[in-house]
XYZ file of C-alpha atoms in Angstrom:
426
model
C -0.051 -0.019 -0.045
C 3.032 2.788 0.715
C 2.549 5.668 2.935
C -1.492 6.711 3.554
C -2.427 10.032 1.246
C -3.696 13.160 3.791
C -5.850 14.724 1.764
C -9.082 17.353 2.501
C -11.770 18.918 0.908
C -12.841 21.652 0.032
C -16.855 22.144 -0.389
C -19.236 24.376 -0.735
C -22.257 24.493 0.738
C -26.030 24.824 0.408
C -26.888 22.860 -1.836
C -28.934 19.946 -2.180
C -28.493 16.605 -2.468
C -30.057 15.019 -4.967
C -30.134 11.539 -7.493
C -29.105 7.890 -7.140
C -27.139 6.064 -4.957
C -26.021 2.539 -5.669
C -25.432 1.184 -2.331
C -21.575 -0.354 -1.796
C -20.539 -3.458 -0.212
C -20.482 -3.681 3.560
C -17.102 -2.339 5.082
C -18.165 -4.182 8.498
C -19.507 -7.247 6.854
C -15.988 -7.824 4.213
C -13.242 -7.173 6.997
C -14.404 -9.985 8.544
C -15.128 -12.240 5.663
C -11.895 -11.540 4.739
C -10.355 -12.967 8.366
C -11.866 -16.271 7.412
C -10.225 -16.749 3.864
C -7.412 -17.702 5.599
C -9.819 -21.045 7.212
C -9.043 -23.069 3.837
C -6.583 -23.993 1.529
C -9.379 -22.641 -1.533
C -10.054 -19.860 -3.720
C -12.411 -17.382 -2.018
C -14.485 -14.875 -3.719
C -15.863 -11.305 -2.340
C -18.237 -10.264 -5.137
C -19.439 -6.678 -4.621
C -16.412 -5.799 -2.207
C -16.550 -2.351 -1.274
C -12.635 -0.948 -2.710
C -12.179 1.286 0.154
C -8.893 1.648 2.647
C -9.547 -1.046 5.432
C -10.155 -3.875 3.241
C -7.442 -3.062 0.963
C -5.107 -3.168 4.336
C -6.996 -6.273 5.321
C -6.123 -7.543 1.823
C -2.435 -6.614 2.415
C -2.203 -8.592 5.727
C -3.369 -11.404 4.011
C -0.925 -11.238 1.353
C 2.286 -10.897 4.570
C 0.631 -14.276 5.614
C 1.730 -15.832 2.682
C -1.903 -15.317 0.414
C -2.499 -14.431 -2.808
C -4.915 -11.446 -3.148
C -5.980 -9.620 -6.650
C -9.189 -7.780 -7.848
C -11.485 -8.803 -10.546
C -13.895 -5.415 -11.365
C -15.579 -5.241 -8.474
C -14.790 -9.196 -7.261
C -11.890 -9.881 -4.346
C -10.346 -12.599 -4.846
C -7.681 -14.677 -1.463
C -6.514 -17.784 -2.144
C -4.838 -19.011 0.777
C -2.654 -22.253 0.100
C -0.181 -21.608 1.682
C -0.411 -19.474 4.787
C 3.562 -19.098 5.776
C 3.437 -17.060 8.645
C 0.919 -16.694 11.790
C 2.271 -13.008 12.590
C 0.409 -10.211 12.103
C 3.069 -7.272 10.955
C 2.873 -4.314 13.188
C 2.912 -1.814 10.911
C -0.122 -3.266 9.219
C -2.261 -4.686 12.284
C -1.921 -0.828 13.528
C -3.203 -0.093 11.047
C -6.981 -0.715 11.738
C -8.933 -2.547 14.830
C -9.855 -5.775 12.314
C -6.298 -6.554 12.379
C -7.589 -7.863 15.657
C -10.044 -10.784 13.391
C -7.230 -12.760 12.391
C -6.828 -13.711 16.600
C -9.222 -16.397 15.913
C -8.825 -17.441 12.598
C -5.061 -17.670 12.170
C -5.303 -19.616 15.209
C -7.905 -22.092 13.323
C -5.657 -22.608 10.730
C -2.221 -22.673 12.354
C -2.596 -23.067 15.803
C -1.103 -19.773 16.785
C -1.247 -16.188 16.869
C 0.258 -12.994 17.234
C -0.592 -9.331 16.126
C 2.245 -5.998 17.867
C -1.315 -3.945 18.430
C -4.290 -3.116 16.355
C -5.360 0.105 14.606
C -9.111 1.947 13.694
C -10.582 4.882 14.803
C -10.097 6.676 18.150
C -13.399 6.330 18.996
C -12.974 5.864 22.440
C -12.103 2.815 24.804
C -11.582 -0.352 23.023
C -10.022 -2.596 24.561
C -9.025 -6.086 23.858
C -9.758 -8.413 26.729
C -13.358 -9.481 25.755
C -11.006 -11.335 22.634
C -8.749 -12.591 24.945
C -10.979 -14.635 26.945
C -12.834 -16.126 24.305
C -9.775 -18.077 22.768
C -8.626 -18.966 26.770
C -12.091 -20.237 27.488
C -11.917 -21.773 23.845
C -8.610 -23.453 25.400
C -5.440 -21.505 23.898
C -3.313 -20.064 25.749
C -3.059 -15.870 24.768
C 0.179 -13.555 26.550
C -0.238 -9.637 26.112
C 2.728 -7.719 26.404
C 3.559 -3.956 25.591
C 0.426 -4.428 23.619
C 1.120 -7.465 21.431
C -1.192 -10.194 22.080
C 0.458 -13.650 21.231
C -1.881 -16.480 21.385
C -1.121 -20.786 20.474
C -3.402 -23.824 20.976
C -2.484 -27.467 20.967
C -6.192 -28.828 21.338
C -9.256 -26.269 20.886
C -12.393 -27.998 22.258
C -15.319 -26.951 22.092
C -17.773 -25.240 25.618
C -19.524 -22.536 26.767
C -18.734 -18.387 26.325
C -20.931 -16.726 27.698
C -19.621 -13.190 27.205
C -20.119 -10.524 30.364
C -20.527 -7.890 27.910
C -21.735 -7.485 23.822
C -18.806 -6.856 21.634
C -19.226 -7.436 18.198
C -15.467 -7.953 17.200
C -15.254 -10.704 20.344
C -18.724 -12.558 19.116
C -16.950 -12.656 15.614
C -13.311 -13.352 16.800
C -14.764 -16.302 18.633
C -16.898 -17.678 15.993
C -13.923 -18.018 13.902
C -11.983 -19.752 16.573
C -15.002 -21.938 17.256
C -15.546 -23.638 14.295
C -11.814 -25.129 14.542
C -12.329 -26.383 17.736
C -12.951 -30.525 18.944
C -17.176 -30.529 19.464
C -19.432 -28.275 20.080
C -19.478 -24.010 21.098
C -22.204 -22.750 22.462
C -21.254 -18.593 22.401
C -24.222 -17.109 24.468
C -24.684 -13.163 25.001
C -24.825 -12.154 21.558
C -23.974 -9.612 19.755
C -26.201 -9.304 17.095
C -25.437 -6.951 14.861
C -26.120 -8.316 10.703
C -22.061 -8.192 10.112
C -22.078 -11.383 12.496
C -24.929 -12.680 10.675
C -23.582 -12.192 7.216
C -20.497 -14.104 8.774
C -22.101 -17.211 10.107
C -23.554 -17.335 6.170
C -20.745 -17.444 4.599
C -18.920 -19.650 6.803
C -21.620 -21.397 6.498
C -20.657 -21.426 2.531
C -17.481 -22.634 3.217
C -18.619 -25.595 5.546
C -18.732 -24.767 8.806
C -21.532 -25.603 11.202
C -23.558 -22.461 12.958
C -27.096 -21.721 13.632
C -28.931 -19.300 15.356
C -27.097 -16.236 14.069
C -29.391 -13.126 14.892
C -29.999 -14.308 18.254
C -27.910 -13.855 21.920
C -26.870 -18.078 21.331
C -24.902 -19.843 19.228
C -24.156 -22.359 18.497
C -20.761 -24.487 16.728
C -19.448 -27.215 15.558
C -16.359 -26.806 14.755
C -14.164 -28.894 12.218
C -10.331 -29.441 12.624
C -7.779 -30.121 10.124
C -7.052 -27.523 6.887
C -9.198 -29.303 4.591
C -11.968 -28.731 6.756
C -13.100 -25.159 4.876
C -13.821 -25.377 1.549
C -13.439 -22.067 -0.399
C -16.964 -19.927 -1.643
C -18.190 -17.370 -3.870
C -19.995 -14.568 -1.449
C -22.244 -11.566 -2.671
C -21.234 -8.230 0.357
C -24.436 -7.566 1.417
C -25.386 -3.658 1.579
C -23.485 -1.389 3.790
C -26.433 -0.021 6.170
C -24.272 2.801 7.637
C -23.105 3.522 4.684
C -26.894 3.794 3.112
C -27.592 5.559 6.743
C -25.363 8.404 5.624
C -26.485 9.467 2.293
C -30.053 9.247 4.258
C -28.947 11.500 6.465
C -27.104 13.797 4.833
C -29.833 13.898 2.068
C -32.037 15.052 5.814
C -29.204 17.285 5.819
C -29.749 19.315 3.075
C -33.244 18.799 2.744
C -32.648 17.387 -0.711
C -34.216 14.046 -2.162
C -31.957 10.780 -2.966
C -32.531 7.153 -4.245
C -30.677 4.454 -2.239
C -30.370 1.296 -4.901
C -29.718 -1.999 -3.194
C -29.609 -0.352 1.205
C -30.208 -3.579 2.860
C -33.527 -1.721 4.077
C -34.495 -4.518 6.356
C -31.125 -3.492 8.641
C -32.294 0.076 8.829
C -35.421 -0.200 11.090
C -34.184 2.879 13.439
C -32.684 4.704 11.082
C -35.516 4.995 9.044
C -37.904 5.708 12.323
C -35.383 8.583 13.091
C -36.224 9.650 9.888
C -39.782 9.335 9.606
C -39.436 11.390 13.072
C -37.866 14.477 11.207
C -40.198 14.839 8.707
C -38.649 12.977 5.986
C -40.822 11.041 3.743
C -39.654 7.411 2.215
C -40.819 4.669 -0.022
C -39.252 0.852 -0.339
C -39.676 -0.156 -4.284
C -38.560 -3.100 -5.492
C -34.740 -3.527 -2.674
C -34.705 0.550 -3.307
C -35.221 3.530 -0.699
C -36.441 6.953 -1.961
C -36.268 9.573 0.068
C -37.198 12.730 -0.035
C -36.498 14.930 3.174
C -37.651 18.728 1.549
C -40.395 18.428 4.658
C -38.103 18.082 6.979
C -38.390 20.259 9.656
C -38.365 19.656 13.494
C -35.801 17.682 15.635
C -35.844 14.020 17.475
C -35.958 15.074 21.671
C -34.468 12.450 22.472
C -31.293 9.646 21.066
C -29.437 7.593 22.375
C -27.572 4.984 20.376
C -27.493 1.191 21.241
C -26.095 -2.134 19.730
C -28.174 -3.456 17.358
C -31.319 -3.433 16.284
C -30.917 0.423 18.348
C -29.977 3.004 17.128
C -26.479 2.441 15.939
C -23.320 4.323 17.435
C -21.808 4.555 13.573
C -24.517 6.966 12.661
C -24.564 9.447 15.598
C -22.195 12.413 14.476
C -23.866 12.056 11.349
C -27.486 12.417 12.833
C -25.696 15.393 15.404
C -25.073 17.328 12.077
C -28.547 17.126 10.399
C -29.767 17.649 14.017
C -28.133 20.917 14.334
C -30.247 22.360 11.200
C -33.949 21.152 12.773
C -36.596 23.158 14.979
C -36.520 22.172 18.471
C -33.734 20.897 20.367
C -32.887 17.508 20.232
C -31.004 15.496 23.440
C -28.289 12.600 22.119
C -26.425 9.900 24.339
C -23.513 8.583 23.239
C -23.570 5.371 24.787
C -21.082 3.733 23.170
C -18.102 5.250 22.290
C -17.118 8.133 23.929
C -14.738 10.247 22.299
C -17.636 10.130 18.632
C -17.900 13.318 20.766
C -15.418 15.275 19.085
C -16.909 15.838 16.221
C -19.531 17.746 18.732
C -16.446 20.443 19.164
C -15.329 20.304 15.217
C -19.271 21.001 15.032
C -19.176 24.134 17.388
C -16.225 26.113 14.586
C -18.790 26.127 12.245
C -21.608 27.900 14.722
C -23.349 24.897 15.728
C -25.125 25.455 18.859
C -24.788 22.979 21.358
C -23.383 22.001 24.569
C -22.000 18.267 25.782
C -22.480 17.266 29.420
C -20.436 13.772 29.658
C -22.137 11.354 27.405
C -24.953 13.890 26.423
C -25.234 16.462 23.895
C -27.653 18.796 23.544
C -28.365 21.144 20.233
C -30.851 23.578 19.241
C -30.679 24.858 15.293
C -27.807 26.630 13.945
C -27.584 28.958 11.216
C -24.305 26.783 9.966
C -21.660 28.768 8.171
C -18.365 27.571 6.655
C -14.928 26.836 8.840
C -11.637 24.624 8.403
C -12.360 21.659 10.270
C -10.606 18.817 11.177
C -12.411 14.947 10.782
C -10.913 12.791 14.181
C -12.736 9.376 12.967
C -14.817 8.084 10.046
C -18.181 8.583 10.818
C -17.213 11.686 12.486
C -15.324 12.880 8.876
C -18.214 11.992 7.378
C -20.833 13.953 9.493
C -18.869 17.469 8.845
C -18.865 16.662 6.015
C -22.709 16.539 5.269
C -22.594 19.811 7.974
C -20.032 21.313 5.396
C -23.347 21.003 2.569
C -25.120 22.275 4.377
C -23.439 25.331 5.999
C -23.797 28.159 3.814
C -20.012 29.466 2.088
C -16.831 27.572 2.043
C -15.589 24.898 3.872
C -12.112 23.115 4.030
C -12.807 19.107 6.121
C -8.914 17.881 6.909
C -7.966 14.526 7.231
C -10.084 12.787 5.114
C -7.979 9.560 4.615
C -9.616 8.683 7.407
C -13.322 9.101 5.667
C -12.260 6.560 2.907
C -11.264 4.241 4.332
C -15.006 2.907 4.998
C -16.402 5.101 1.414
C -16.463 4.147 -1.434
C -15.910 6.968 -3.580
C -17.077 9.070 -1.935
C -16.622 12.368 -2.808
C -17.055 11.680 -6.529
C -21.200 10.181 -5.736
C -21.588 13.325 -3.670
C -20.721 14.943 -6.429
C -23.081 13.528 -8.224
C -25.278 14.108 -6.512
C -25.304 17.951 -6.979
C -22.047 18.568 -4.327
C -19.090 20.908 -5.681
C -16.427 19.455 -3.546
C -12.881 19.532 -4.614
C -10.109 17.115 -3.483
C -6.776 17.322 -2.280
C -4.564 14.868 -1.780
C -0.503 14.980 -0.598
C 2.033 12.087 0.294
């Protein structure tokens, strides 16, 4: 991949977003599937895989381990006939949080795994203890020293594992390890996010025996050996967070957007909020037609929660819209406390809001152009949304955060009518 490009967007606000967006494949579904590809010596093909920097970084990790990875149009091909290493290099593992998912898949494939730290957005406390505990309960010996996690498992055995708190990543890691354990594993108090459901379906396509995905109890009958799993071809589902992003950007600019291939069945909480602020939408053959012309009133109280509640990944996108709405909104961030840093950047644009602990109180504001800085992936997208709704010119710095999760982001916005110029430097 080489050195990351540092970027900025220059945006002239005041234009409604109108047009059609084809929703990309899900980032959060694709990343664990890439980690799972090392379980088999046969070829895995991910159709409709988003070509974003997080996917490229996960692919680079697979290459560093000895796998072959290549693109054919929108298909990502992975063939891990030879996995020569069980250590994820520090420079690669620290690029993104999802590198941690190789802990479970490498333990299954090679019997050991070493990760020199993890990266990702700085959005609050993101410990790895739940991941390590899951590996230990399933029979691995785990040692963490100065941020490096080393694990070894000679004879992992199925068991009952009850998570002390819900964690999407820890649930995914436990699944990736349990599929190679001897006997049956029952995971209790699992996270229920759609990305876990898709991982389980993907692993079933590879030959795994898994039931219960989408509930708080998942049962896995493990398989041992290098030939236990086959290759497969799998279509990555639509990205519910990307779909919610464009929906809320349309709301902030009072635009009208058509979302193709949006996973509507996964967007209940977002669509409910959209209706409450005055948005109107219709479903037609898997397409969402959303009209924000009558968006007007803020929702008095919004709290983030694990699925199927309102997603933390869309909290800052709603915040950017809320400061343009009549009335007050009280937003509670229950998942990642440092997502509130985006609120501080919005204040530079004239957003009238108060931050108190995990709460943000907003009221209608007249947004103006400003120079702001992305602090994380979703917060960066929210700053772009606010800039599109503001009067005058804005510059959004560190857009490399945004491009970790959105495919063709500035190009898509221009197709919707945005006035946005991209500036890059190495």
